[in-house]
XYZ file of C-alpha atoms in Angstrom:
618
model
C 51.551 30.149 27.414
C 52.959 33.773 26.298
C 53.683 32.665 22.862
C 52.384 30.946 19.330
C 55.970 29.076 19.661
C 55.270 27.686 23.257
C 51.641 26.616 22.131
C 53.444 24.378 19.003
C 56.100 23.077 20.895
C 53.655 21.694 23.809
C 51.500 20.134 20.960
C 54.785 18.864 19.618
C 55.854 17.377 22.930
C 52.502 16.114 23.676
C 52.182 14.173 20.141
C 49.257 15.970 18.351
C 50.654 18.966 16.274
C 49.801 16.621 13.415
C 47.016 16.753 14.849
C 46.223 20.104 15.141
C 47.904 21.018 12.209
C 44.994 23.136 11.298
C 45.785 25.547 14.496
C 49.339 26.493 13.298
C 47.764 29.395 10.529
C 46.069 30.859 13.351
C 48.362 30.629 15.717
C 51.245 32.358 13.433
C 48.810 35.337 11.743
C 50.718 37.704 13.926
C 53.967 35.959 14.729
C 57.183 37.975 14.968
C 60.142 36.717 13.452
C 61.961 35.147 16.074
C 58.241 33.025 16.764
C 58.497 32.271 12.714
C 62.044 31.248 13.451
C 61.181 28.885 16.432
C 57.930 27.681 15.069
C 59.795 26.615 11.456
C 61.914 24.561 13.185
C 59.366 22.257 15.032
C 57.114 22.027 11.670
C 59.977 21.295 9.158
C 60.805 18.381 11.461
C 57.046 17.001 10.388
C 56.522 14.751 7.694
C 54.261 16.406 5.098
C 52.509 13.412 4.085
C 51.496 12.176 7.651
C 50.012 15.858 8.133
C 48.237 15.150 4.482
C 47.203 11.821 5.774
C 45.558 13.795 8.796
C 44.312 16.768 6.955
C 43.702 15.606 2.986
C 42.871 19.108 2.390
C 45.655 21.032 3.184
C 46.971 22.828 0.507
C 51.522 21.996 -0.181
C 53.348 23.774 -1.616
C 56.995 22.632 -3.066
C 60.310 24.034 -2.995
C 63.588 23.642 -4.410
C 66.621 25.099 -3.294
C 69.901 25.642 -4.954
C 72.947 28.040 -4.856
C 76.277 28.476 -4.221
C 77.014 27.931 -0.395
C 75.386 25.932 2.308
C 72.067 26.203 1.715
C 69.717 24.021 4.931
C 69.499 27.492 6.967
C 66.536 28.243 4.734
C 64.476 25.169 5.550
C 63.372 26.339 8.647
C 61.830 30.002 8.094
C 60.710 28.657 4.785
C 58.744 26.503 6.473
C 57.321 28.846 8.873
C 56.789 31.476 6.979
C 54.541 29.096 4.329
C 52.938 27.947 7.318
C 51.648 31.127 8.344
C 49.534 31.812 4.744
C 48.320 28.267 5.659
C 50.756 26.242 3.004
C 52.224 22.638 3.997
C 55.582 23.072 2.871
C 57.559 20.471 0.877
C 61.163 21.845 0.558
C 63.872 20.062 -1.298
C 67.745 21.415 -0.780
C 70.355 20.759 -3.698
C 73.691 19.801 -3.642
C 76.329 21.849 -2.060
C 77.188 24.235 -5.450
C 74.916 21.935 -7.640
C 72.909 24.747 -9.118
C 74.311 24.210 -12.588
C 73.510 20.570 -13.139
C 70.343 21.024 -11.231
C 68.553 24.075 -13.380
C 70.603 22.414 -16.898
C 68.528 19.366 -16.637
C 65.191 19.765 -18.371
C 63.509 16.060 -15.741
C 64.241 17.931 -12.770
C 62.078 17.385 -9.802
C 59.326 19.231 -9.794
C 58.620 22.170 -8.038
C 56.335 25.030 -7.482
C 59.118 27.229 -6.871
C 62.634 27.250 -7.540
C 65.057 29.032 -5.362
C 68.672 29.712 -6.716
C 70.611 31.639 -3.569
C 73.265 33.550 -4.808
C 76.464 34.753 -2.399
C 79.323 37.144 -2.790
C 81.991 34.062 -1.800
C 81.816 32.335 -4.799
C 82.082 34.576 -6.899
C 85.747 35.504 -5.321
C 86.396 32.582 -4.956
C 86.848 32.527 -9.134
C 88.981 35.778 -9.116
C 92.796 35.632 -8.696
C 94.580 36.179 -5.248
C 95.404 39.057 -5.014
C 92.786 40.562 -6.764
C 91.415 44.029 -8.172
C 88.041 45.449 -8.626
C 88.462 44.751 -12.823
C 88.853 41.217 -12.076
C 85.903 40.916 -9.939
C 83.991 42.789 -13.144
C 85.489 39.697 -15.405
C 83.611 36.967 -13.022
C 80.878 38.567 -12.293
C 80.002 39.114 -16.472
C 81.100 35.344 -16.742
C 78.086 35.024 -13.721
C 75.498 37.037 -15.081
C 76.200 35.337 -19.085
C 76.082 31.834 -17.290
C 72.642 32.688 -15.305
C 70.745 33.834 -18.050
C 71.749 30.526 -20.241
C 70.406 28.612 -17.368
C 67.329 30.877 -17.008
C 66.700 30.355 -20.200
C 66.963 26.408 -20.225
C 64.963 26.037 -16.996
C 62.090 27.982 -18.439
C 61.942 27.029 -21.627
C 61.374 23.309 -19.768
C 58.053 24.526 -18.203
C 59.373 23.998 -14.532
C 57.974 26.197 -13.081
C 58.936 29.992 -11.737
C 62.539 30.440 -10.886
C 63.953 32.834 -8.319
C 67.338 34.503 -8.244
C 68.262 36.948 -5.854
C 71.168 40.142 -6.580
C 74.127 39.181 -4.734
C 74.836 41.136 -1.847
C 78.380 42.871 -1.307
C 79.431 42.411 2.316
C 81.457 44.656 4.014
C 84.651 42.634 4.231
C 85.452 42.894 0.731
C 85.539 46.451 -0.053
C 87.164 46.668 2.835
C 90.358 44.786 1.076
C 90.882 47.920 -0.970
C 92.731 50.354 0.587
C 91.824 53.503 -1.751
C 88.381 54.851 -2.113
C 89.116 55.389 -5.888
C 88.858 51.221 -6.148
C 86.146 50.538 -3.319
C 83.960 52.668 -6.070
C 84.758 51.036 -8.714
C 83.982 47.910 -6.761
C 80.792 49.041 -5.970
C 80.099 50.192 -8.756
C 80.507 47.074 -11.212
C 78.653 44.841 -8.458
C 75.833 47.236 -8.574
C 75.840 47.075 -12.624
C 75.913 42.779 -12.580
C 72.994 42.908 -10.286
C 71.084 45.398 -12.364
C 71.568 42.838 -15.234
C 69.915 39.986 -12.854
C 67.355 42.341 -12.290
C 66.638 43.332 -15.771
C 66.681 39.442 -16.809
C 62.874 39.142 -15.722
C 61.980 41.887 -18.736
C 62.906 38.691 -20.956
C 61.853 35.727 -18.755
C 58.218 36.422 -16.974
C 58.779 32.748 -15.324
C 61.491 34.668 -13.570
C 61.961 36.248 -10.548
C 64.621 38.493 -8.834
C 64.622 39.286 -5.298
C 66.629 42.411 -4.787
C 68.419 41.344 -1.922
C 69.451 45.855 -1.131
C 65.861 45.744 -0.122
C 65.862 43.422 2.450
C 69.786 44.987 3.786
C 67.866 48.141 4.557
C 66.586 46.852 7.507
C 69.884 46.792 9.173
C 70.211 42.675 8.311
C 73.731 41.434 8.279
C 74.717 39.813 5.328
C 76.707 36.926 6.591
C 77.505 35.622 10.072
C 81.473 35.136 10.452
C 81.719 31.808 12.464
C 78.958 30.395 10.141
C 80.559 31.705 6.936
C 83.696 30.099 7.591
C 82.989 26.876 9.415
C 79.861 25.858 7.820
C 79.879 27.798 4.073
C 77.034 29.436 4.660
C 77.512 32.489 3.272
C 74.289 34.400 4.273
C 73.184 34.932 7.612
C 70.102 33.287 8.879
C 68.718 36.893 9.690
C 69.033 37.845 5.311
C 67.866 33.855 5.355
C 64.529 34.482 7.044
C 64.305 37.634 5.097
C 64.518 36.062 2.249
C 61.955 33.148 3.054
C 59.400 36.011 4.246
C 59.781 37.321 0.459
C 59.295 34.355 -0.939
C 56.506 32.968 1.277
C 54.501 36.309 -0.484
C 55.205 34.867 -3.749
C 54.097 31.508 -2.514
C 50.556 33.078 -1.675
C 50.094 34.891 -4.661
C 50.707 31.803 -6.892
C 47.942 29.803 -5.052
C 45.761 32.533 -5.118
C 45.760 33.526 -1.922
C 47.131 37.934 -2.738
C 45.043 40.034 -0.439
C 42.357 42.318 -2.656
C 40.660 44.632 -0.584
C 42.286 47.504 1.688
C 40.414 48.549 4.501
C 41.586 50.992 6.991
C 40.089 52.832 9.993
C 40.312 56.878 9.707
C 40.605 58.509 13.030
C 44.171 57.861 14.473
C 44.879 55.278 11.548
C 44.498 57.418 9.101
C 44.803 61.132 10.225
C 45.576 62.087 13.482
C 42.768 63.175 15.829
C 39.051 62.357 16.544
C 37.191 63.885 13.443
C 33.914 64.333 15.720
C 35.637 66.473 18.521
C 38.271 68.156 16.586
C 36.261 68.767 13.437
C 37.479 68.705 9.875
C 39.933 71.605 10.522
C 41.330 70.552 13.545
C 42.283 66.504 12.386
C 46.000 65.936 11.679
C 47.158 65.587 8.294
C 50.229 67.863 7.564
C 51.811 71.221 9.140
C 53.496 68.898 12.124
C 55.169 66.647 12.550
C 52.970 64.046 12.957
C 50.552 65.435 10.812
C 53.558 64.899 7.866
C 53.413 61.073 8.958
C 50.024 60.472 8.859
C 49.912 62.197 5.590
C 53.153 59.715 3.984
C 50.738 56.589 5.358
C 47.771 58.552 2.970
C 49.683 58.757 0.064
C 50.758 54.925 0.786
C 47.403 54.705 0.463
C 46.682 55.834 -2.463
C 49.952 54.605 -4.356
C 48.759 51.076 -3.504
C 45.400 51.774 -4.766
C 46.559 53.118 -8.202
C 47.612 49.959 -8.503
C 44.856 47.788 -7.938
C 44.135 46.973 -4.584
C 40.448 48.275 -3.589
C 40.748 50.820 -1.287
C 38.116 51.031 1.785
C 37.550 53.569 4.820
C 35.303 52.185 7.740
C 35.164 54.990 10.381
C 32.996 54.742 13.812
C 31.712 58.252 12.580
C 28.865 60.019 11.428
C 28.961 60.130 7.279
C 28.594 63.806 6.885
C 32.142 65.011 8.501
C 33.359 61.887 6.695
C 32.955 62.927 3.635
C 33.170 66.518 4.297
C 36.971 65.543 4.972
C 37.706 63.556 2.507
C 36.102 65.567 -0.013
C 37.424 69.093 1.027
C 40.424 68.749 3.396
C 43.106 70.657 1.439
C 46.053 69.303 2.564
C 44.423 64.982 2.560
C 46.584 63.296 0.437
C 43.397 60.454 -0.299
C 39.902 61.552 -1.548
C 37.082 60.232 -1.287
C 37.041 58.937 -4.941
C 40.513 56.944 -4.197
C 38.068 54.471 -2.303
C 35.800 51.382 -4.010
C 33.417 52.672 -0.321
C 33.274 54.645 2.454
C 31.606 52.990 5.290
C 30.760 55.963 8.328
C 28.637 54.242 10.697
C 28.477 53.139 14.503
C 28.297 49.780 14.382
C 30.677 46.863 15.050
C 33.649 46.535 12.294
C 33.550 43.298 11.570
C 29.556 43.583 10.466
C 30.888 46.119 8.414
C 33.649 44.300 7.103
C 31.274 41.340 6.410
C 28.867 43.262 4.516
C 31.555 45.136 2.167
C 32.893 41.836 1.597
C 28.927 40.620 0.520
C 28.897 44.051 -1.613
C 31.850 43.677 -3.596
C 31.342 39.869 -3.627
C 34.872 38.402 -2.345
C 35.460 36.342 0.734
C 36.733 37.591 3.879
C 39.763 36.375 3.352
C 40.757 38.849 0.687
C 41.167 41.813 2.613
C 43.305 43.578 5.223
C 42.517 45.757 7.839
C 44.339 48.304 9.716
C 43.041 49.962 12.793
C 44.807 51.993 16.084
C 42.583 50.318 18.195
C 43.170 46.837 20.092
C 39.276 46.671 20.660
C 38.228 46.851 17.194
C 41.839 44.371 15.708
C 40.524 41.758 18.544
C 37.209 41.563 17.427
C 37.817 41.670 13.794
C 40.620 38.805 14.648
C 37.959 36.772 16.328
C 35.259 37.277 14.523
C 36.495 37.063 10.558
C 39.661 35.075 10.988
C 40.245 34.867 7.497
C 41.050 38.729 7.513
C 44.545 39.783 7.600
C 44.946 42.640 10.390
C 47.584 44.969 10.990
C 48.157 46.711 13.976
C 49.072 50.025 14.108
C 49.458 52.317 17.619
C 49.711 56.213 18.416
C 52.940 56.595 15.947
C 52.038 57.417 12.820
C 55.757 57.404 11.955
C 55.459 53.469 11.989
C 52.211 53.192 10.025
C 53.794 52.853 6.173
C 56.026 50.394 7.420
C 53.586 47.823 9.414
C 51.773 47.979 6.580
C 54.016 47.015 3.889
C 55.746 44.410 6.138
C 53.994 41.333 4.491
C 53.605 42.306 1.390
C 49.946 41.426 1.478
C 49.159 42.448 -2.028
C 52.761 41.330 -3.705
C 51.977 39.970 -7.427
C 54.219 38.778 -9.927
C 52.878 40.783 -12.325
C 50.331 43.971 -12.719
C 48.289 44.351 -15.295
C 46.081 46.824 -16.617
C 43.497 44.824 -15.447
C 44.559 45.652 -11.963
C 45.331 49.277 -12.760
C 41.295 49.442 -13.665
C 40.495 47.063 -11.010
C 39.527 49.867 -8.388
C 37.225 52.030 -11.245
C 35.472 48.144 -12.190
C 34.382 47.523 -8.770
C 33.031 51.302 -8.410
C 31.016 50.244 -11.748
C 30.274 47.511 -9.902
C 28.593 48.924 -6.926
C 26.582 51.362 -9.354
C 24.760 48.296 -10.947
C 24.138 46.913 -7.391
C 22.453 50.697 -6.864
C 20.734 50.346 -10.745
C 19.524 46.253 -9.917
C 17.652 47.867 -6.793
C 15.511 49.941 -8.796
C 13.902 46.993 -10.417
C 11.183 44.686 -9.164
C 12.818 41.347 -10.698
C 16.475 40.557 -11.627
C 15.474 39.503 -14.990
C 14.426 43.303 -15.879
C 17.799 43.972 -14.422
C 19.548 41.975 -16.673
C 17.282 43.146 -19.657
C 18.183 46.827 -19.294
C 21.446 46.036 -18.100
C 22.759 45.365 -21.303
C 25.607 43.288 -21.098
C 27.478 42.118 -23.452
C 30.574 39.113 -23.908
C 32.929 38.894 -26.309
C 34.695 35.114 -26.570
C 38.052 34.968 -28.568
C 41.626 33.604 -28.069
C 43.575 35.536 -25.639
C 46.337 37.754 -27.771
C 49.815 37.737 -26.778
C 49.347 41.234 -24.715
C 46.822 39.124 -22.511
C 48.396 36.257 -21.598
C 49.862 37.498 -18.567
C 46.380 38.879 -17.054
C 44.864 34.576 -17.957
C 47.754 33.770 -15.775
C 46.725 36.347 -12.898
C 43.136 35.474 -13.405
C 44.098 31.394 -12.475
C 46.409 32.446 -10.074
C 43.286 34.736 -8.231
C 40.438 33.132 -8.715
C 39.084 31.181 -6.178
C 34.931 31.010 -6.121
C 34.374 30.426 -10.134
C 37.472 27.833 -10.403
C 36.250 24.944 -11.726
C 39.531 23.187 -11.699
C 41.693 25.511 -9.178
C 44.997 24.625 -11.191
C 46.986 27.658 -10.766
C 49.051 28.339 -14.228
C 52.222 30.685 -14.553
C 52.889 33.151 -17.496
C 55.225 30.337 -18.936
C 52.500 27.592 -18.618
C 49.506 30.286 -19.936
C 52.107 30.660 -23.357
C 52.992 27.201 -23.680
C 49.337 26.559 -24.053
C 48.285 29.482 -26.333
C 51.389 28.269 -28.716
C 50.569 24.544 -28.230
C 48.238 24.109 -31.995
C 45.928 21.540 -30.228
C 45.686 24.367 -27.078
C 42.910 26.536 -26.322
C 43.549 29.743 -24.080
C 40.429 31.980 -24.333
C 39.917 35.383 -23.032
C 36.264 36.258 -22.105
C 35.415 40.180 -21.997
C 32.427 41.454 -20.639
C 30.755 45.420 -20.996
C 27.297 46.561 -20.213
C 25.674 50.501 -19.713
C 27.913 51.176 -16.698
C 31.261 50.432 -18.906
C 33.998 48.025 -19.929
C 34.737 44.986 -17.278
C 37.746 44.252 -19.325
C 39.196 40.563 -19.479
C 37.205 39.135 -16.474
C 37.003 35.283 -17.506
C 39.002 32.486 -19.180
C 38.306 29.148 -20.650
C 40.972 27.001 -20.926
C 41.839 23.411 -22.759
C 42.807 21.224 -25.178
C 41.944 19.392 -28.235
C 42.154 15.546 -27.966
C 41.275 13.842 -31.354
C 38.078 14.737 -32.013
C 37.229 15.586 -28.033
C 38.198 18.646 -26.466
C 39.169 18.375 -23.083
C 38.517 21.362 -20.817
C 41.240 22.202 -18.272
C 39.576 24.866 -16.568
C 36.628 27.269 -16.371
C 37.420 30.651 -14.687
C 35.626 33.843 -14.305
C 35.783 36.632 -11.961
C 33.749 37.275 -9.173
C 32.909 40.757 -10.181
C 30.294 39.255 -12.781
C 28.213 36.328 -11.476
C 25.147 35.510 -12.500
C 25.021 37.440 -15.277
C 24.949 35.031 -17.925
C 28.465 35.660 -18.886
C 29.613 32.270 -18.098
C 26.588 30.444 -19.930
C 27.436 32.259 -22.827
C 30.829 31.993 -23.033
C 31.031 28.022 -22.816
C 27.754 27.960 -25.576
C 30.186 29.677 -27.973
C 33.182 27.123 -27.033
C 30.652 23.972 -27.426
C 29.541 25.312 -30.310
C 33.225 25.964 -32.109
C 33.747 22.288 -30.735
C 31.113 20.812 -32.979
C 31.652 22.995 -35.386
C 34.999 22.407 -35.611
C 34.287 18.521 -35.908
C 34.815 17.807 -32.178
C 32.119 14.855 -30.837
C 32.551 15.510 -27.414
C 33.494 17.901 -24.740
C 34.919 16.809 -21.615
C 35.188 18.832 -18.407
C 36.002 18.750 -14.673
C 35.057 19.790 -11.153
C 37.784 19.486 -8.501
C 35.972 20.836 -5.213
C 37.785 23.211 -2.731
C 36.998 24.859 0.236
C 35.905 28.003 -1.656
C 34.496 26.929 -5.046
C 31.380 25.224 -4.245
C 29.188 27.489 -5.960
C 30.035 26.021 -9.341
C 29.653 22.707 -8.287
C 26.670 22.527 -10.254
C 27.552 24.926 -13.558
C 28.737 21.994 -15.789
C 25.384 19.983 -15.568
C 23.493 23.459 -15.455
C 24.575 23.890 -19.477
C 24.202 20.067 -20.458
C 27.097 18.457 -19.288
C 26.289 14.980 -17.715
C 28.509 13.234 -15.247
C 30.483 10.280 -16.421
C 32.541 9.382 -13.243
C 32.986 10.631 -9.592
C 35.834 9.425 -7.361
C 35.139 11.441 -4.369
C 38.491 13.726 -5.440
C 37.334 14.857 -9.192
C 33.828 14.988 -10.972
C 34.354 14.406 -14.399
C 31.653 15.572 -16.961
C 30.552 14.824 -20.587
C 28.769 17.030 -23.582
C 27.865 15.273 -26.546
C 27.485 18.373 -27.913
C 23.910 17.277 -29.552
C 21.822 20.227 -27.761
C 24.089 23.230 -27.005
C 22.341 25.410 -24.962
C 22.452 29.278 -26.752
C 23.615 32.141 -25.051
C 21.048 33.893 -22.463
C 18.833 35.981 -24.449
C 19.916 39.232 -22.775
C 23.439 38.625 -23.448
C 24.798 40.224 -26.717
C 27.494 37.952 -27.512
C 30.643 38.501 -30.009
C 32.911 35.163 -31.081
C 36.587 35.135 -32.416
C 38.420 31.928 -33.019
C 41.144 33.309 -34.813
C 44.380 31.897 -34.071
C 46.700 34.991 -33.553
């Protein structure tokens, strides 16, 4: 079998792709979109709770769709494009042109996402026959007034993230204007009512806009005659699938599932050439062109990492040319400082790839890799599945765009926490360097100096305690994934608790790397979630942040604290943290843990840990 397609439809025929449900992430890793295409019609005709019933663990994820044409097109690559980040999709279509009643009522169904699929043909449709671009101006303000109201009640109902698309302008109605003068005025109003969808998410961070010019770029069509006008779908199933692969990246980034790590081969990947025959001088960067394309995938490079995303080399090289190039190439648009580590060695990638991950202490699973060479993709592939790999060949020309294809590190959101991600980790592997200096990890921690400051999160923050639930996945006691909208309703709820947990130490600021999360119940408080970043384990930062919450709890006049441990394929490290500080277990029914603190002996802070409280309410 040639195909990931023809492997799912033989299980399908043969009875078992339920299952071997757990086969269908691997087999779609590096699926192209007509595979998607095929493969999201045979699993949308599965029912998601006999694949649950076979596989408890697989994470759903649910989806409702509503707009202004017909709308089941999108089931399909939905599915398989959810599918291939490992989600069990659950997608709900509304009611042909229902999108009104369906985002006005506050009881909807619930949904993880909520697609609204906007289409040039209704708004027309509402402008008189004949019709001139000012008229066209007149519905489309009526549009963009209407959306917002409903933005704004969906929201403000705590259902979840919404997503709106800009409308796109097909061809066949500027092409009703005979003059150029109107055609551009056309153009130029449509282009104004989408930049007012687009600015909506400045006021609404539970919203988001897909600009829909993006996706056209590629050469998609934006509606298929015959269907348009037989069926009412108004957007072809190419801009459908499109569309699904966009939001299938949100999908992973609100389950926590946003790639971290970067790491990228050098020799033909990179810049052109073999660094240990040509030499530094002779590698190609700029001056050709080639050399011009490998230098636009280096700047790539380093645009993603200003942003957060840990950049890494790993190079079958010696280290001293290495670094002699990246350190003194004049015309390298990376340095070596742009990288969290530089890895120059002979030995097999994936070793290498498994050790970085061990370094900066993330799974596997949070990084991609991008390499020229079959060999090394295979073995990477079949050794460290979890890793995301892109392939990339002998033009360089191609090499931005392969990589930015799946959006691998697509957020809703950046923070300055992920601006300063890339200079925390480099901290980071400087105290690995400082802990090896000392016989026992205890006199680590003594000189280390660290130092955690516990207070509610301020208004700025609340948008890095929703990244931090959204990205966390070892030190999650709960794994409940909150958005923006969620993270304020709690912080403005007067019984809520949303509490922001900074750490420091010799090496420099951490920044906002934890969060504790709950709610007060009577006189128990009820934690919803313990969270704290990988970057600081076992440190003490998490033993002295919950001392200072038990303690505000009985100070406070609280009698008991009440917390939870919801186990996942990933979190089993902190299986055992809540008994660790005093919690005892009250009831276990295979699916939760449920623990109890009477809050009689509240364990202090770790004595190397200087530790700073503030429970104002801001």
């Amino acid at each position: 079998m040639d195909t990931a397609a023809d492997e799912l439809r033989a299980l399908a025929r043969s009875g078992s792709l339920v299952e071997r449900y757990p086969r269908v992430r691997d087999l779609l890793a590096d699926a192209d979109p007509d595979v998607l295409r095929r493969a999201g019609q045979l699993l949308s005709r599965l029912d998601p709770d006999e694949v649950l019933r076979a596989h408890p663990g697989t994470p759903g994820f649910r989806v409702a769709v509503t707009g202004t044409g017909t709308l089941d097109g999108i089931v399909a690559p939905l599915t398989g494009e959810l599918a291939r980040h490992g989600l069990l999709a659950r997608v709900r279509v509304g009611d042909f042109g229902g999108y009104v009643t369906e985002l006005s009522d506050p009881a909807g169904p619930p949904a993880d996402l909520t697609l609204v699929l906007l289409d040039a043909a209704s708004v027309f449709a509402e402008a008189p026959s004949p019709w001139r671009a000012d008229d066209v101006a007149a519905v489309l303000a009526e549009r963009v007034a209407l959306l917002e109201k409903l933005v704004i009640r969906f929201t403000s109902a705590g259902r979840g993230t919404l997503v709106l698309n800009t409308v796109p302008l097909p061809r066949r109605y500027p092409a009703q204007l005979v003059d150029h003068r109107s055609r551009a005025r056309l153009g130029a109003v449509w282009r104004e009512a989408n930049a007012r969808l687009l600015r909506l998410t400045e006021d609404h961070p539970a919203l988001v806009v897909l600009d829909s010019d993006a996706l056209l770029s590629d050469g998609i069509a934006v509606l298929e005659p015959r269907l348009a006008a037989y069926t009412k779908a108004h957007l072809s199933p190419e801009l459908l699938h499109a569309y699904a692969r966009e939001v299938a990246h949100l999908a992973r980034a609100s389950t926590g599932r946003a790639k971290k790590v970067l790491a990228v081969d050098l020799d033909g990947t990179t810049w052109g050439g073999i660094l240990g025959d040509d030499g530094v001088e002779g590698i190609e960067v700029a001056d050709t062109y080639r050399g011009e394309a490998f230098r636009a995938f280096q700047a790539t490079l380093r645009q993603l990492a200003s942003q957060g995303v840990l950049l890494a080399a790993l190079s079958k090289n010696d280290p001293g040319p290495v670094r002699e190039a990246l350190g003194g190439h004049p015309r390298l648009a990376v340095r070596e400082e742009d990288f969290v580590r530089v890895v120059a060695n002979w030995r097999p990638k994936h070793d290498n790839l498994r050790e970085l991950a061990d370094v900066l202490n993330l799974g596997v699973d949070s990084f991609v890799f991008v390499d020229d060479s079959p060999y090394e993709r295979g073995l990477v592939r079949r050794e460290l599945p979890g890793v995301a790999v892109v392939a990339v060949d002998e033009e360089p020309a191609l090499h931005v765009d392969r990589l930015l294809a799946q959006g691998w590190f697509d957020v809703p959101d950046l923070t300055a926490e992920d601006v300063a991600r890339p200079a925390r980790y480099q901290e980071e592997l400087g105290r690995q360097d400082f802990l090896r200096s000392f016989d026992s990890v205890q006199d680590y921690l003594d000189e280390l100096g660290v130092r955690v400051r516990v207070a509610r999160a301020r208004p700025e923050e609340l948008a890095r305690v929703s990244q931090v639930t959204l990205r966390t996945n070892q030190f999650n006691l709960t794994t409940r994934r909150l958005q923006p909208a969620d993270v304020r309703a709690l912080a403005e709820d007067p019984d809520g608790y949303v509490v922001a947990v900074h750490t420091a130490d010799r090496f420099g600021d951490n920044g906002l790397v934890g969060v504790l999360l709950g709610r007060r119940e009577a006189d128990v408080l009820r934690l919803d979630n313990v969270l704290l970043s990988c970057r600081v384990f076992a440190r003490g930062v998490e033993q002295a942040a919950l001392s200072a919450l038990l303690a505000h709890a009985r100070d406070t006049g609280a009698t008991a604290v009440l917390g939870e441990y919801r186990p996942t394929a990933k979190n089993g490290k902190v299986r055992d943290f809540l008994p660790g500080v005093g919690f005892a277990t009250v009831a276990d029914d295979g699916d939760v843990v449920t623990f109890r603190h009477d809050l009689t002996d509240i364990a202090p802070p770790p004595a190397h840990v200087g530790l700073t409280v503030d429970w104002n309410r801001r």
